[in-house]
Structures are given as C-alpha cells and as structure tokens.
Short mmCIF file of N, CA and C in Angstrom, two decimals:
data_model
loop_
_atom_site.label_atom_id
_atom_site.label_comp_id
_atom_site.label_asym_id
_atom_site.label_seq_id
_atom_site.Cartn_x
_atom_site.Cartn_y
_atom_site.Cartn_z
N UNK A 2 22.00 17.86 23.69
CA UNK A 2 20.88 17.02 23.43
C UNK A 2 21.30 15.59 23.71
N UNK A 3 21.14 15.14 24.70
CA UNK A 3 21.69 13.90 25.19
C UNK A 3 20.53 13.06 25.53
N UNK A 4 20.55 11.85 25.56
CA UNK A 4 19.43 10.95 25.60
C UNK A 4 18.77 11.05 27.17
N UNK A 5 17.49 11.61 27.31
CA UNK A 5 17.24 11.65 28.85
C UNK A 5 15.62 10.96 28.43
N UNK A 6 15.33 10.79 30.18
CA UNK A 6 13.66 10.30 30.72
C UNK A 6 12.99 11.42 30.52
N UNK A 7 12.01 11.74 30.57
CA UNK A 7 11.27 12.71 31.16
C UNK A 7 9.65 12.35 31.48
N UNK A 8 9.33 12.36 32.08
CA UNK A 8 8.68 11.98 33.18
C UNK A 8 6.88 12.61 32.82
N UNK A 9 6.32 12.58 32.58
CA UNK A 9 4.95 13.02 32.08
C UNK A 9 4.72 14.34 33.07
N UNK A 10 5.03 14.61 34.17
CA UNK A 10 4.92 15.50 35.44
C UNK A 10 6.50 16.58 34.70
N UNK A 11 7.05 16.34 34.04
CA UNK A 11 8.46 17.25 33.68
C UNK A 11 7.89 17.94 32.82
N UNK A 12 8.24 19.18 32.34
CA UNK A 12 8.48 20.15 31.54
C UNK A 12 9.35 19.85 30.63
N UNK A 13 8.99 19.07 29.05
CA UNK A 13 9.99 18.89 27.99
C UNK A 13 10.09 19.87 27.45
N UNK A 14 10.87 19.53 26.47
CA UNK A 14 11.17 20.50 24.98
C UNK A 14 11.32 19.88 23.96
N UNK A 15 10.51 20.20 23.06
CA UNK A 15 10.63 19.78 22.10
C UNK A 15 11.05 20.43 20.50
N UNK A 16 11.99 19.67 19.70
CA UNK A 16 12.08 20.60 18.52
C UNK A 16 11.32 19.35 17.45
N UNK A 17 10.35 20.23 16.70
CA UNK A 17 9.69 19.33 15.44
C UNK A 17 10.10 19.88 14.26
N UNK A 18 10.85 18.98 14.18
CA UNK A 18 11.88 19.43 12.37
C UNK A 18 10.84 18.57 11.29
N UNK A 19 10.15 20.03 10.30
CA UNK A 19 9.32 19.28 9.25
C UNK A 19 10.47 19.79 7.80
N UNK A 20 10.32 18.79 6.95
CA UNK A 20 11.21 18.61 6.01
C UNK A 20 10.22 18.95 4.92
N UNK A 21 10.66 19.54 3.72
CA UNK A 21 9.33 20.08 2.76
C UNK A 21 9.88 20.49 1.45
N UNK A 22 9.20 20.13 0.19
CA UNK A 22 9.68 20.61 -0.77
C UNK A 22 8.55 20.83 -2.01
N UNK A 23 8.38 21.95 -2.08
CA UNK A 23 7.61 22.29 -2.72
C UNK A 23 5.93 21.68 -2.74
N UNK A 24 5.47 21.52 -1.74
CA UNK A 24 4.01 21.19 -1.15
C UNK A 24 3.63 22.03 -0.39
N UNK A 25 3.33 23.54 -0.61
CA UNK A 25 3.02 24.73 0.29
C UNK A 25 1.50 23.99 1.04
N UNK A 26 0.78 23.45 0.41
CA UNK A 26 -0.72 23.15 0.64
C UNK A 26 -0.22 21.60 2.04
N UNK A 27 0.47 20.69 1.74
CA UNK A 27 0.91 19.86 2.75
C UNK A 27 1.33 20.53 4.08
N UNK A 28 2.57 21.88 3.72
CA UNK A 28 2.84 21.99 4.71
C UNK A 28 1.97 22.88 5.31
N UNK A 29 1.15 23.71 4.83
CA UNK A 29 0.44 24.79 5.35
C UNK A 29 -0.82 24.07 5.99
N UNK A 30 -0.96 22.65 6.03
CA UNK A 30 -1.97 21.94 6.80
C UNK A 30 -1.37 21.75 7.81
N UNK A 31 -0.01 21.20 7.43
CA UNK A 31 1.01 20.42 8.69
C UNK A 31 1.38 21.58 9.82
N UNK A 32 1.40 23.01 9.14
CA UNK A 32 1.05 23.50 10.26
C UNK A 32 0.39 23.88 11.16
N UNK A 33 -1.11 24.08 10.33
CA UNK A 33 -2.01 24.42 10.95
C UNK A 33 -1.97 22.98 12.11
N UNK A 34 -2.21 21.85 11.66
CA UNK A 34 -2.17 20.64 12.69
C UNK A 34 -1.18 20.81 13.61
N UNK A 35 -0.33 21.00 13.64
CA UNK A 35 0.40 21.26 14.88
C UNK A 35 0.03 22.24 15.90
N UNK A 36 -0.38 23.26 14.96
CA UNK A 36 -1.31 24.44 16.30
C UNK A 36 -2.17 24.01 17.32
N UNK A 37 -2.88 22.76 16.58
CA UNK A 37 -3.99 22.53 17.23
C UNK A 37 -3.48 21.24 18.15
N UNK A 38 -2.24 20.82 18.34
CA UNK A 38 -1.79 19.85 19.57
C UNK A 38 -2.49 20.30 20.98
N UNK A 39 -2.66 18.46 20.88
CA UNK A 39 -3.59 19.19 22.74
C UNK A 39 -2.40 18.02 23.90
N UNK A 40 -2.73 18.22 24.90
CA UNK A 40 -2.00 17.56 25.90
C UNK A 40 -2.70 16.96 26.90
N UNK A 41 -3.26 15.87 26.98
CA UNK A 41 -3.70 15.07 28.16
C UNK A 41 -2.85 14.23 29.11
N UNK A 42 -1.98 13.59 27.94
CA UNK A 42 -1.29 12.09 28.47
C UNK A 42 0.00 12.92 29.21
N UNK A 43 -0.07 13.89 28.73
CA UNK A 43 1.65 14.09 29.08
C UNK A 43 1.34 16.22 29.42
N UNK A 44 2.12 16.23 30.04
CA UNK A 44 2.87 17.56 30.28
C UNK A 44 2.84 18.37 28.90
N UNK A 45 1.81 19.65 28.93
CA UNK A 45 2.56 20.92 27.20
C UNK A 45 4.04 20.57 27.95
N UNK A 46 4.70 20.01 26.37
CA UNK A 46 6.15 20.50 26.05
C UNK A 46 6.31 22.20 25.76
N UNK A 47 7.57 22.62 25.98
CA UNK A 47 7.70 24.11 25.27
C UNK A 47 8.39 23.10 24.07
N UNK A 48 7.57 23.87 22.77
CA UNK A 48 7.77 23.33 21.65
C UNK A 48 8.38 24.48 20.63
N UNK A 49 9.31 24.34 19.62
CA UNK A 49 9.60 24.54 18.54
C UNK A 49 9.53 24.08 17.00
N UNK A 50 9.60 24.67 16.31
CA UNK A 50 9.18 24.12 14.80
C UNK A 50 10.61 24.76 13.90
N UNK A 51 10.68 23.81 13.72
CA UNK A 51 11.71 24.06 12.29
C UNK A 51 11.26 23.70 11.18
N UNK A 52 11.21 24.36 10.34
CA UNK A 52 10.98 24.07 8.92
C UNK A 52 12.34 24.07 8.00
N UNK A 53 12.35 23.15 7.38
CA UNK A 53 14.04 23.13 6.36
C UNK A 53 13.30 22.72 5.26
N UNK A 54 13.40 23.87 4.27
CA UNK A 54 12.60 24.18 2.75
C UNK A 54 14.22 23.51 2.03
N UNK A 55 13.84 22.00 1.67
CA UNK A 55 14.72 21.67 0.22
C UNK A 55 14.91 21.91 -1.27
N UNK A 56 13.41 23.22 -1.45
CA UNK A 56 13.53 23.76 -2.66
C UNK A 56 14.85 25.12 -2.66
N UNK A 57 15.44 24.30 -3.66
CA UNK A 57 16.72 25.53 -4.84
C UNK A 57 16.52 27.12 -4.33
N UNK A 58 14.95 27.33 -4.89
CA UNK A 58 13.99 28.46 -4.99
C UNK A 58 14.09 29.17 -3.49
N UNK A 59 13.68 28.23 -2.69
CA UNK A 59 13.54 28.65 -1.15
C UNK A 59 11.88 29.27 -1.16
N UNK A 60 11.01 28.08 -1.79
CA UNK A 60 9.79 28.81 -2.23
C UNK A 60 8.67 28.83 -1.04
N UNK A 61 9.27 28.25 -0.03
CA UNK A 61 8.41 28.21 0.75
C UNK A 61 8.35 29.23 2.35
N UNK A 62 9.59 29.81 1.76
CA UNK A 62 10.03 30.89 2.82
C UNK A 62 8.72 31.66 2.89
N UNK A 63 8.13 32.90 2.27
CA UNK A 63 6.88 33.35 2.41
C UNK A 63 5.98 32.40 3.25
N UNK A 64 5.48 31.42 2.78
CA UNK A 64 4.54 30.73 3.75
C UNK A 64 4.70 30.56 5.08
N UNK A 65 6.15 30.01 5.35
CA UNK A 65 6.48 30.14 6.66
C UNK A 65 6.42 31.63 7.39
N UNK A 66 6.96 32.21 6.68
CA UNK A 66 7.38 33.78 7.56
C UNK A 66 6.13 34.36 7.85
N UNK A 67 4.86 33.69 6.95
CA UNK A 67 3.44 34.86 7.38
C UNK A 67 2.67 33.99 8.24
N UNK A 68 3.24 32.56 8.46
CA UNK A 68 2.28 31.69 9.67
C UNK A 68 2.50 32.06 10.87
N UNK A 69 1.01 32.37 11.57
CA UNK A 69 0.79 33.63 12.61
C UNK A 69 0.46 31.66 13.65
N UNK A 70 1.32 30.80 14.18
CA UNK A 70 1.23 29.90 15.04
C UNK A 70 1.35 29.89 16.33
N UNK A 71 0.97 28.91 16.40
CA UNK A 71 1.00 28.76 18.21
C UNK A 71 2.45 28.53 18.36
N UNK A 72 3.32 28.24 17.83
CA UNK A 72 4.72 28.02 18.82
C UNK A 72 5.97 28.56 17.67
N UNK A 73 7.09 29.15 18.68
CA UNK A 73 7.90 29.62 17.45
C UNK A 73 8.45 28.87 16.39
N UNK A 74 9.03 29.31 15.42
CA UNK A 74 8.85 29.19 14.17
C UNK A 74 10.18 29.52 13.31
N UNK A 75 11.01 28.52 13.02
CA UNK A 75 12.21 29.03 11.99
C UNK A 75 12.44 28.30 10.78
N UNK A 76 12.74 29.69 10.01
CA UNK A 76 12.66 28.88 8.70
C UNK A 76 14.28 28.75 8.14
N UNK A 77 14.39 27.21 7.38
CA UNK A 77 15.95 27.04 7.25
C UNK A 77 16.03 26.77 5.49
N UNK A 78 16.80 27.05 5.04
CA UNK A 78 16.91 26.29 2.99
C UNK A 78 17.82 25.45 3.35
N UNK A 79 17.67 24.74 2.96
CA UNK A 79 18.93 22.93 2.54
C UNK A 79 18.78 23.74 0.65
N UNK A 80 19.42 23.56 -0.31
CA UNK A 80 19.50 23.63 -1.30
C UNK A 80 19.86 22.81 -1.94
N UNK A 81 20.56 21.89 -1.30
CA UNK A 81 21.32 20.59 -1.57
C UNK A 81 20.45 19.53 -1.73
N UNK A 82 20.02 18.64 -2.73
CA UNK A 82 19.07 17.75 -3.16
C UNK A 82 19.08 16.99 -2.28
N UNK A 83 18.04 16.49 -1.41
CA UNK A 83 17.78 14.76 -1.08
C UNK A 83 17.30 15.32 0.90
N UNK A 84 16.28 14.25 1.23
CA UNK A 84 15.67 14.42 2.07
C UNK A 84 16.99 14.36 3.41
N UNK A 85 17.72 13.79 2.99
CA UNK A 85 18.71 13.49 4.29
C UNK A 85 19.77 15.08 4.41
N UNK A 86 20.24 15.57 3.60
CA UNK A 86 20.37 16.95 3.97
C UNK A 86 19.50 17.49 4.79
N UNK A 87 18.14 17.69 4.31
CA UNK A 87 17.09 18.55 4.63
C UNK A 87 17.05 18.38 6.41
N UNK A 88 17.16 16.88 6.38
CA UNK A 88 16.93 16.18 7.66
C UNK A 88 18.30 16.83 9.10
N UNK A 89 19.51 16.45 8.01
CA UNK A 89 20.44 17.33 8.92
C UNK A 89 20.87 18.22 9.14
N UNK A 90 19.45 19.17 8.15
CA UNK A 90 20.13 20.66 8.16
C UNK A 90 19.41 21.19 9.58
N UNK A 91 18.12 20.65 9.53
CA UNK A 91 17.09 20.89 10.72
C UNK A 91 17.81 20.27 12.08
N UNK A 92 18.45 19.00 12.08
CA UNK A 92 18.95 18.87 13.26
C UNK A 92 20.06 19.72 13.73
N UNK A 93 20.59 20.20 12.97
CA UNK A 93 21.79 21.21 12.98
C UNK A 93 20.96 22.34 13.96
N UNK A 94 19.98 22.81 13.82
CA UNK A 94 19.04 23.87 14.49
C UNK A 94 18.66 23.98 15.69
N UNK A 95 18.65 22.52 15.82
CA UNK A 95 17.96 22.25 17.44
C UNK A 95 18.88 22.54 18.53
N UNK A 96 18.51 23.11 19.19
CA UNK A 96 19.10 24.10 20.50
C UNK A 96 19.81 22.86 21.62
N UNK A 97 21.30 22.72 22.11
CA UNK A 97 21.63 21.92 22.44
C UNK A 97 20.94 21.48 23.84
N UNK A 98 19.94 22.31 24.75
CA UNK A 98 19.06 22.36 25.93
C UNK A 98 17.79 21.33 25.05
N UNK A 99 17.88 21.22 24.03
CA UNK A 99 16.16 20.54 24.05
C UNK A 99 16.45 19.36 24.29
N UNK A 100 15.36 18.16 24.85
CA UNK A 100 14.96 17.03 25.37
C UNK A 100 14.75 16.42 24.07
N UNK A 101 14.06 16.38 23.59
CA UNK A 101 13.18 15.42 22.18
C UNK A 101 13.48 16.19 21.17
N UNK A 102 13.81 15.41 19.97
CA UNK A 102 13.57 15.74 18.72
C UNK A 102 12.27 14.92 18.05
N UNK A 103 11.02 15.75 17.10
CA UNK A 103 10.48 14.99 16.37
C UNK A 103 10.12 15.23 14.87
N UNK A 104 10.36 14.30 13.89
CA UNK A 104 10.76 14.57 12.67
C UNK A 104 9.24 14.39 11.69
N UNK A 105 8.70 14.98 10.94
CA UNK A 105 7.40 14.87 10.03
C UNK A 105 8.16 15.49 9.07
N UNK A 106 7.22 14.89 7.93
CA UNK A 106 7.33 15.68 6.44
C UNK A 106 5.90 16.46 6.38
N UNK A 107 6.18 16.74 5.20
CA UNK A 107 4.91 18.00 4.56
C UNK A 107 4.01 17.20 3.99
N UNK A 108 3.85 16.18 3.63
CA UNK A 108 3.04 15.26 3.71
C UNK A 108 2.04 14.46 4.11
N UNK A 109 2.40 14.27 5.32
CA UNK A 109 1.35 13.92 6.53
C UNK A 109 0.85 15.10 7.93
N UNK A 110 -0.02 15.30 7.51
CA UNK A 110 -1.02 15.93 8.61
C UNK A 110 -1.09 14.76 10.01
N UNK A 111 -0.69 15.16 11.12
CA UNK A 111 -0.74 14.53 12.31
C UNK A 111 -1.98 14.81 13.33
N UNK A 112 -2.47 13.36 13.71
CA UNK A 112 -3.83 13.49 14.92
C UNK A 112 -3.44 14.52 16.06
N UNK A 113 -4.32 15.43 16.09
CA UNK A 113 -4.18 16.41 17.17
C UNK A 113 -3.49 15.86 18.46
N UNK A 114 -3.60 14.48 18.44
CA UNK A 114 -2.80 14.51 20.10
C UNK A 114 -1.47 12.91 19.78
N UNK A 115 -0.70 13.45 18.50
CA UNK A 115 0.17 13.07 17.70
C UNK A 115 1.57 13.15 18.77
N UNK A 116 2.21 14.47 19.38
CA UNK A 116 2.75 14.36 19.85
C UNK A 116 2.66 14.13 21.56
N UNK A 117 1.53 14.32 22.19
CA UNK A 117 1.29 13.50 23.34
C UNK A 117 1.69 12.37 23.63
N UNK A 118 1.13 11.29 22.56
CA UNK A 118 1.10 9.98 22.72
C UNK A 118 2.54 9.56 22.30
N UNK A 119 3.58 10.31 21.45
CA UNK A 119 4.94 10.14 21.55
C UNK A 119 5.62 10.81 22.70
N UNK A 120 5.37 11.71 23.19
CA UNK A 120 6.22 11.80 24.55
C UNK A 120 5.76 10.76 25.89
N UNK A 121 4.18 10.31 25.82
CA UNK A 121 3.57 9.31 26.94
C UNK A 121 4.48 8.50 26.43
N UNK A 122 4.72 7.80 25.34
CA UNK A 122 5.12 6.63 24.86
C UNK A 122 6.98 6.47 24.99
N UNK A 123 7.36 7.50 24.57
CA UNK A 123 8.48 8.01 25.41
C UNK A 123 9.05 7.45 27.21
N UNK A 124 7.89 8.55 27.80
CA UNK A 124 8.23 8.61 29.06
C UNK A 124 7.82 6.99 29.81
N UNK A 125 6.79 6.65 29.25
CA UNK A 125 6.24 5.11 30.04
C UNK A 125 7.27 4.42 29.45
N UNK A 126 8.17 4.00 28.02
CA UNK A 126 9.15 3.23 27.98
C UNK A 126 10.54 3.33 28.54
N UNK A 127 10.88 4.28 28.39
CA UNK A 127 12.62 4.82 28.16
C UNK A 127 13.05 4.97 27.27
N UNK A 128 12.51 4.44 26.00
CA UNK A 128 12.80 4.32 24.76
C UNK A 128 13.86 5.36 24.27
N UNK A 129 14.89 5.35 23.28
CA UNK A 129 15.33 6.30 23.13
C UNK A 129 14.64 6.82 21.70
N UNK A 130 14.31 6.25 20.98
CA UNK A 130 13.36 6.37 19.78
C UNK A 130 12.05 5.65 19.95
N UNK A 131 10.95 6.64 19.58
CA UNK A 131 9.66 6.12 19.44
C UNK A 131 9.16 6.75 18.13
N UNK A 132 8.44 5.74 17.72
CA UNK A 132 7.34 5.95 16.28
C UNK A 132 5.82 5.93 16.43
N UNK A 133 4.78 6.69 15.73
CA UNK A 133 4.02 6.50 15.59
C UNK A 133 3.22 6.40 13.96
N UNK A 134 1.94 5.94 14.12
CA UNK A 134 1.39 5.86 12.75
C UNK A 134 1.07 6.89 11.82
N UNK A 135 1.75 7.12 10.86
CA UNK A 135 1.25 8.38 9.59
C UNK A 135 0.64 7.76 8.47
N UNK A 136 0.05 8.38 8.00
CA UNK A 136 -0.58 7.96 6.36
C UNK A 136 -0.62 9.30 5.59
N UNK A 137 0.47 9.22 4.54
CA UNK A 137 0.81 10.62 3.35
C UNK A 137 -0.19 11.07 2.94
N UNK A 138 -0.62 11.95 2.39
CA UNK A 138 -1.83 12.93 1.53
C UNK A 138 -1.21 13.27 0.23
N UNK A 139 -1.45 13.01 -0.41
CA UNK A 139 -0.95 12.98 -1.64
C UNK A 139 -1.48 13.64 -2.49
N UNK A 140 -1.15 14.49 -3.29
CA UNK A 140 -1.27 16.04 -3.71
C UNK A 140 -2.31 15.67 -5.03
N UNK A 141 -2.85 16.72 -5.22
CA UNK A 141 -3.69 16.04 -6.88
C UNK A 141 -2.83 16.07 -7.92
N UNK A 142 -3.36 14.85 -9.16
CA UNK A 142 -2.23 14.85 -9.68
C UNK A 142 -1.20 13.34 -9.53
N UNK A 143 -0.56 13.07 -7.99
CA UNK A 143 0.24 11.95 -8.12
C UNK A 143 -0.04 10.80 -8.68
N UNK A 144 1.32 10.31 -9.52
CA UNK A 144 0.47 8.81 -10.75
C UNK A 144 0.17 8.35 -9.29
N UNK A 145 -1.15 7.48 -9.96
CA UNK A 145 -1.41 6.44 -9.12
C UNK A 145 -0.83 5.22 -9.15
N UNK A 146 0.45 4.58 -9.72
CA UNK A 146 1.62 3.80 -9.09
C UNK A 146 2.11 4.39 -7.66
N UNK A 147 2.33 5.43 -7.55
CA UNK A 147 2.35 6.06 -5.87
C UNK A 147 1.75 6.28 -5.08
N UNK A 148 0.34 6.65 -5.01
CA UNK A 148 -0.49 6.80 -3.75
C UNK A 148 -1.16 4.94 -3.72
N UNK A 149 -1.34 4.79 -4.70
CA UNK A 149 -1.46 3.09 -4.19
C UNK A 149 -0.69 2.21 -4.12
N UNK A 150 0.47 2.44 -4.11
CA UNK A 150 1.72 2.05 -3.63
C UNK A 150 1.39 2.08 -2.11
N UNK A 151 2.10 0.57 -0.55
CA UNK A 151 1.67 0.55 0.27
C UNK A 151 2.83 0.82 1.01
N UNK A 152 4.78 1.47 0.31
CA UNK A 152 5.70 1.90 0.42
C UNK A 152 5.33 2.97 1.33
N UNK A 153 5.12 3.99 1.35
CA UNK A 153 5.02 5.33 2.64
C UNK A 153 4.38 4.58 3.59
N UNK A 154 3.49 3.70 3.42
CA UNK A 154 2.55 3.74 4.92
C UNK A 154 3.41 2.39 5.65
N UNK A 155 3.04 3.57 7.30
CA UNK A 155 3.64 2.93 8.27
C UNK A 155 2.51 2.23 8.95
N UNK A 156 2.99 1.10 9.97
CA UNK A 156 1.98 -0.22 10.12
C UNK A 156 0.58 0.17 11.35
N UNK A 157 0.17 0.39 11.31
CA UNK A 157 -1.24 1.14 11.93
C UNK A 157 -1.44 0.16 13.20
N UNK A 158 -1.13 -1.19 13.26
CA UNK A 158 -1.64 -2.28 14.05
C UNK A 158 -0.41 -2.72 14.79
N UNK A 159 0.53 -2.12 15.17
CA UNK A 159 1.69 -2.13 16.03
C UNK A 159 1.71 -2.33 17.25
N UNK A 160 2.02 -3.08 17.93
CA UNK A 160 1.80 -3.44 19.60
C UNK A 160 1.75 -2.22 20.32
N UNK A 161 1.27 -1.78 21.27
CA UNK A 161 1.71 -0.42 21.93
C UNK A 161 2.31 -0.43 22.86
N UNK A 162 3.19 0.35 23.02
CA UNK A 162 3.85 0.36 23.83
C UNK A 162 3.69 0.40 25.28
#
C-alpha cells in the first residue's frame, strides 16, 4: 500500500475501515449507505469493507455476518479499549495491493456519492490524504452537552479542492 495517483479512467481499490462500538443501529445505516455508493466523478473502485467491532462482547459480529451487501465484507474484534486500536486493527486488514484507504465511524451515515468525490478529489490533487464533510447522528438518549457540542463536526465550508 504505497502512496500512488490514480487517475479517474483507473480501476482503484479501495478498503473502507468502519470503526464501531456498540451502535448496531449507526452501523447498520452506515452500511446500508455504503451499498448505495454511486460513481459519476470517478471510476467504481473494487471496494472492500472492514468492520473492527471495539466491543469486549464482539456484539456486533451477528449484524455484520447477516449483511447481505453490495461489496465484501469482514468482520474484525479489537477488544482492546480506545478508537486508535480499533483504527489499527482495521488497517492491519487491508490487503497490501489496495490503492486507498478510507476511514468512517458508525456514527456518520455518508452522501451516496461520499466516496466519489474523495477519490475525484484524490485523483484531481495528488493529495496523499483527503477529507470530506461528516455530521454524527447521535443515538437517542445522548446528554445534550454532546450532540450540541460543535467538537465532532467537521467544517462544511472548506475550499474545494
């Protein structure tokens, strides 16, 4: 996995490592949203999904194993507390042939053409890292010191690239 171009006309690969802990309802959106990726700007990537469940329990194994998705599908346990395990347990996964890595939580549901506009944005810069805009969903229930908290959200009005 070495830093390359790829070209909107190329055939990528992509691995999308989602990180998750105990939000079956987050992630079971986050997947369905990924099914529904469309491709205008850029070339279908052949895509993969990793899921790395940071619950103890491994409670989210079932959910994963019965999601009937559009692209394959592996499920990993981190058991080890804290999002940055979770994070390098999933990179640990990614197949040393893939082009792109892209990282979501169980949290944010992504615009159907979410990863398009990061590989266009990609391929028109060189960039070796690109970001785009998320806004969390926040489960019923969270104090509201946290969902109105303006900490998770990333800046919506960002120059484009």
């Amino acid at each position: 996995m070495g830093t390359s171009v790829i070209s909107s006309n190329e055939h990528a690969s992509v691995a999308v490592c989602i990180c998750t802990y105990q939000r079956h309802e987050g992630l079971q959106r986050l997947l369905s949203a990924l099914d529904g990726q469309q491709f205008r700007l850029s070339t279908q990537p052949s895509i993969r999904v990793i899921v790395v469940d940071n619950s103890p329990a491994g409670d989210a194994q079932s959910l994963v194993q019965s999601h009937q998705g559009r692209w394959p599908l592996l499920y990993l346990q981190e058991s080890r507390k804290g999002i940055s395990h979770a994070r390098n347990t999933g990179l640990s996964a990614v197949a040393q042939d893939t082009d792109f890595v892209a990282m979501i939580d169980d949290d944010v549901t992504p615009a159907n053409d979410w990863l398009d506009h990061l590989l266009d944005a990609q391929a028109r810069s060189g960039a070796d890292i690109v970001i785009g805009p998320t806004a969390p969903e926040f489960p019923a229930g969270t104090p509201p010191w946290i969902s109105s908290s303006e900490f998770f959200l990333k800046p919506q009005n960002q120059a484009q690239l």
